[in-house]
Each structure stands twice: as structure tokens, then as C-alpha cells.
């Protein structure tokens, strides 16, 4: 299977986001670095996990953070951006375009027990 | 005796854009620090590193920046970095 590049994936993911009434981070360079991040996770772990979360190499365990993660829509609704800021609300996107230097840290919604992988204990 | 500069340790992920921005900011401002890409570690070394990080940030979010023994900054926040690392010099 030919692996897609961030440049090829960006428009595809943008259309996916727009169907959900949201969009991708308009800072394309930053957004593509995040896409590059989850593609690297795919190489390292075997699944496209969130580039900004620690993963354990167990697809079943990390299913909730395979991008787009289970928490994406709730984070975008509450904070305007998903945990890694790849998916954003249209309002958030407008602010970024207006040059607002937004650096919101999205609190981790993932249940804390998910941060204690059994095989590591 | 000149005041000793506290150690600065960054717990990061090699795949995270916010970690990348943080590393870039610190390097551009010539802040001497130890950067650990936790996702590139393995086995016992990775486990120990996660336990150390958990002591500073139980939610294990990245980047986590530890200054000295107990000052902890979480996330990429250039304004906060200026205050902490440059004593707000950029505004002068």
C-alpha cells in the first residue's frame, strides 16, 4: 500500500472535517507536522495514534486515541481545538487566520487508568 | 559566588508538534536544556523515565518542562516561557 504524504492527506482530512462542521488547523505547516507525526506513529506503533500522546504499541489499548481520537469532537466543541490542535472549530480557524497567537493547552480527557498500561506494571 | 542555573529537562514526544515548537523556542533563545523524546526510549529506561515524569505531571501530557527540582511548565506557551526563561526581557 503506497503511503500518503502529509501534503496528500491534508486536503482529504480537511474535507472529512468540513463534513463534520469543523475544519483543520489553518496553519498548514503546523497541521502537516501533526499529520507527519501520526504517520510516524503508524510506522513506529502500527497505527495512526495521536501524535501528542504517549502510546504503548497495543492497538486495542490505544484504540481511543487513534486519530481522529474519541475525544476530538468534545474537545473542539469545548476548547475550539482537539488535543493536538489538528482539528479545530471554524471560529478557532478564523482567529488563527486573524493572527491570534493561540496556544491553548487542551486538558487530557482520556481516563487516567488508560495512562497505566498493565504490561508495564 | 554566582547563582547556579537550575537544570532544565524537557519530556517530549518526537511526533508532537507542540513539543517541536517548544524545542525550537528554547533553542532559538539559547536555553540550555536536556530534551528526552520519551517515545524513542525502550524497556526499563522508558519505564523509569515515565515514572519520573509522572512525579511532575500525573496526566503525562507533553511537553512537560521541569526546571530545577520542582518548577513544572506544561504545554507550548511562549508568553510563559518568556516570563520564566527571559524574565520578560522580550518586552523591554
Coordinates of C-alpha atoms in Angstrom, one line a residue:
Chain A
X1 CA 0.0 0.0 0.0
X2 CA 1.6 3.4 -1.1
X3 CA 1.8 5.6 2.0
X4 CA 0.2 9.0 1.6
X5 CA 2.2 12.1 2.4
X6 CA 1.1 15.0 4.7
X7 CA 0.6 17.1 1.6
X8 CA -1.7 14.5 0.1
X9 CA -3.6 13.8 3.4
X10 CA -4.2 17.5 4.3
X11 CA -7.0 18.1 1.7
X12 CA -8.5 14.7 2.4
X13 CA -8.7 15.3 6.1
X14 CA -9.9 18.8 5.6
X15 CA -12.9 17.6 3.6
X16 CA -13.6 14.9 6.3
X17 CA -13.5 17.7 9.0
X18 CA -15.7 20.0 6.9
X19 CA -18.4 17.3 6.7
X20 CA -18.4 17.3 10.5
X21 CA -18.9 21.1 10.6
X22 CA -15.3 21.8 11.7
X23 CA -12.0 22.2 9.9
X24 CA -8.3 21.6 10.0
X25 CA -5.8 24.0 11.7
X26 CA -5.3 26.7 9.0
X27 CA -1.6 26.9 10.0
X28 CA -0.9 24.4 7.2
X29 CA 2.7 23.9 8.1
X30 CA 1.8 23.1 11.7
X31 CA -1.1 20.9 10.7
X32 CA 1.1 19.0 8.3
X33 CA 3.7 18.5 11.0
X34 CA 0.9 16.9 13.1
X35 CA -0.1 14.7 10.2
X36 CA 3.6 13.8 9.8
X37 CA 3.5 12.9 13.5
X38 CA 0.7 10.4 13.3
X39 CA 2.2 8.9 10.1
X40 CA 5.4 8.4 12.1
X41 CA 3.3 6.8 14.9
X42 CA 1.9 4.5 12.2
X43 CA 5.5 3.5 11.3
X44 CA 6.6 3.1 15.0
X45 CA 3.5 1.5 16.5
X46 CA 1.5 0.2 13.6
X47 CA -1.5 2.5 14.0
X48 CA -2.1 6.2 13.4
X49 CA -2.3 7.3 17.0
X50 CA -2.5 10.9 18.2
X51 CA 1.0 12.5 17.6
X52 CA 0.8 14.3 21.0
X53 CA 0.1 11.4 23.3
X54 CA 2.2 8.6 24.6
X55 CA 1.3 5.2 23.1
X56 CA 2.1 1.7 24.1
X57 CA 2.3 -0.3 20.9
X58 CA -1.0 -2.1 21.6
X59 CA -3.6 -1.0 19.1
X60 CA -6.5 -2.4 21.2
X61 CA -5.4 -0.5 24.3
X62 CA -4.8 2.8 22.3
X63 CA -7.9 2.5 20.1
X64 CA -9.4 5.6 21.8
X65 CA -6.5 7.8 20.6
X66 CA -6.3 6.6 17.0
X67 CA -6.6 9.8 15.1
X68 CA -9.3 11.3 15.0
X69 CA -9.4 10.3 18.7
X70 CA -12.6 9.5 20.6
X71 CA -12.3 12.9 22.4
X72 CA -11.8 15.1 19.3
X73 CA -15.4 16.4 18.8
X74 CA -15.9 17.1 22.5
X75 CA -12.5 19.0 22.7
X76 CA -13.3 21.0 19.6
X77 CA -16.7 21.9 21.0
X78 CA -15.3 22.9 24.4
X79 CA -11.9 24.4 23.6
X80 CA -12.1 25.1 19.8
X81 CA -9.3 22.5 19.1
X82 CA -8.6 18.8 19.5
X83 CA -5.9 17.7 21.9
X84 CA -3.1 18.1 19.3
X85 CA -4.8 21.1 17.5
X86 CA -5.1 19.3 14.1
X87 CA -8.9 19.6 14.1
X88 CA -10.3 23.0 15.1
X89 CA -13.6 24.8 15.1
X90 CA -14.3 27.3 12.3
X91 CA -14.2 30.1 14.8
X92 CA -10.8 28.9 16.1
X93 CA -9.6 28.8 12.5
X94 CA -10.8 32.4 11.9
X95 CA -8.8 33.5 15.0
X96 CA -5.7 31.8 13.7
X97 CA -6.1 33.4 10.3
X98 CA -6.5 36.8 12.1
X99 CA -3.1 36.2 13.6
X100 CA -4.2 35.5 17.1
X101 CA -1.3 33.6 18.6
X102 CA -3.4 31.0 20.3
X103 CA -1.6 28.4 22.4
X104 CA -4.4 26.6 24.3
X105 CA -3.4 23.5 26.3
X106 CA -6.3 21.1 26.0
X107 CA -6.7 19.1 29.2
X108 CA -6.4 15.4 28.8
X109 CA -9.9 13.9 28.6
X110 CA -8.6 10.3 28.4
X111 CA -9.4 8.3 31.6
X112 CA -6.4 8.3 33.9
X113 CA -6.4 4.5 34.1
X114 CA -5.5 4.5 30.4
X115 CA -2.2 6.0 31.4
X116 CA -1.2 2.9 33.4
X117 CA -0.6 0.1 30.8
X118 CA -0.9 -3.3 32.5
X119 CA 2.1 -4.9 30.8
X120 CA 4.3 -2.1 32.2
X121 CA 3.2 -2.7 35.8
Chain B
X1 CA 29.6 33.0 44.2
X2 CA 27.4 33.3 41.0
X3 CA 23.9 31.9 41.4
X4 CA 23.8 28.3 39.9
X5 CA 21.5 28.0 36.9
X6 CA 18.8 25.3 37.6
X7 CA 18.8 22.3 35.4
X8 CA 16.0 22.3 32.7
X9 CA 14.6 18.9 31.5
X10 CA 12.0 18.6 28.7
X11 CA 9.9 15.4 28.5
X12 CA 8.7 15.4 24.9
X13 CA 7.5 13.2 22.0
X14 CA 9.3 13.1 18.7
X15 CA 5.9 13.1 16.9
X16 CA 4.3 16.1 18.7
X17 CA 4.0 19.5 17.0
X18 CA 3.8 21.4 20.3
X19 CA 6.9 19.6 21.5
X20 CA 8.7 20.6 18.3
X21 CA 7.7 24.2 18.8
X22 CA 8.9 24.1 22.4
X23 CA 12.3 22.7 21.4
X24 CA 12.6 25.3 18.6
X25 CA 11.7 28.2 21.0
X26 CA 14.3 27.0 23.6
X27 CA 17.0 26.5 21.0
X28 CA 16.3 29.9 19.4
X29 CA 16.6 31.6 22.8
X30 CA 19.7 29.5 23.6
X31 CA 18.3 28.0 26.7
X32 CA 20.5 25.1 27.8
X33 CA 18.3 22.0 28.5
X34 CA 18.1 18.2 28.4
X35 CA 15.5 17.0 25.9
X36 CA 14.1 13.5 26.2
X37 CA 11.9 12.1 23.5
X38 CA 10.1 9.6 25.6
X39 CA 8.6 7.7 22.7
X40 CA 12.0 6.9 21.4
X41 CA 13.1 5.1 24.6
X42 CA 12.6 1.4 25.3
X43 CA 12.2 -1.1 28.1
X44 CA 13.4 -0.2 31.6
X45 CA 14.8 3.2 30.5
X46 CA 11.4 4.2 29.2
X47 CA 9.6 2.9 32.2
X48 CA 11.9 4.8 34.6
X49 CA 11.5 8.0 32.6
X50 CA 7.7 7.8 32.6
X51 CA 7.7 7.2 36.3
X52 CA 9.9 10.3 36.8
X53 CA 7.7 12.3 34.5
X54 CA 4.5 11.1 36.3
X55 CA 6.0 12.6 39.5
X56 CA 5.9 16.0 37.9
X57 CA 2.8 15.6 35.7
X58 CA 0.5 12.7 36.6
X59 CA -1.5 13.3 33.4
X60 CA 1.6 12.5 31.3
X61 CA 0.9 15.3 28.8
X62 CA 3.6 16.7 26.6
X63 CA 5.7 18.8 26.6
X64 CA 6.4 18.7 30.3
X65 CA 9.3 21.0 31.3
X66 CA 10.9 20.6 34.7
X67 CA 13.1 23.5 36.0
X68 CA 15.3 22.6 38.9
X69 CA 13.6 20.2 41.3
X70 CA 10.0 21.2 41.2
X71 CA 9.0 24.1 38.9
X72 CA 6.9 22.5 36.1
X73 CA 5.6 24.0 32.9
X74 CA 3.2 22.0 30.7
X75 CA 2.4 22.7 27.0
X76 CA 3.8 25.2 24.5
X77 CA 3.2 28.7 25.9
X78 CA 5.8 31.2 24.5
X79 CA 4.4 34.0 26.7
X80 CA 5.0 31.9 29.8
X81 CA 8.4 30.8 28.5
X82 CA 9.5 34.5 28.1
X83 CA 8.5 35.2 31.7
X84 CA 10.2 32.2 33.1
X85 CA 13.3 32.0 31.0
X86 CA 13.9 35.6 29.9
X87 CA 12.5 37.3 32.9
X88 CA 10.2 39.2 30.5
X89 CA 13.3 40.7 28.7
X90 CA 11.5 40.4 25.3
X91 CA 9.0 43.2 26.5
X92 CA 11.9 45.6 27.4

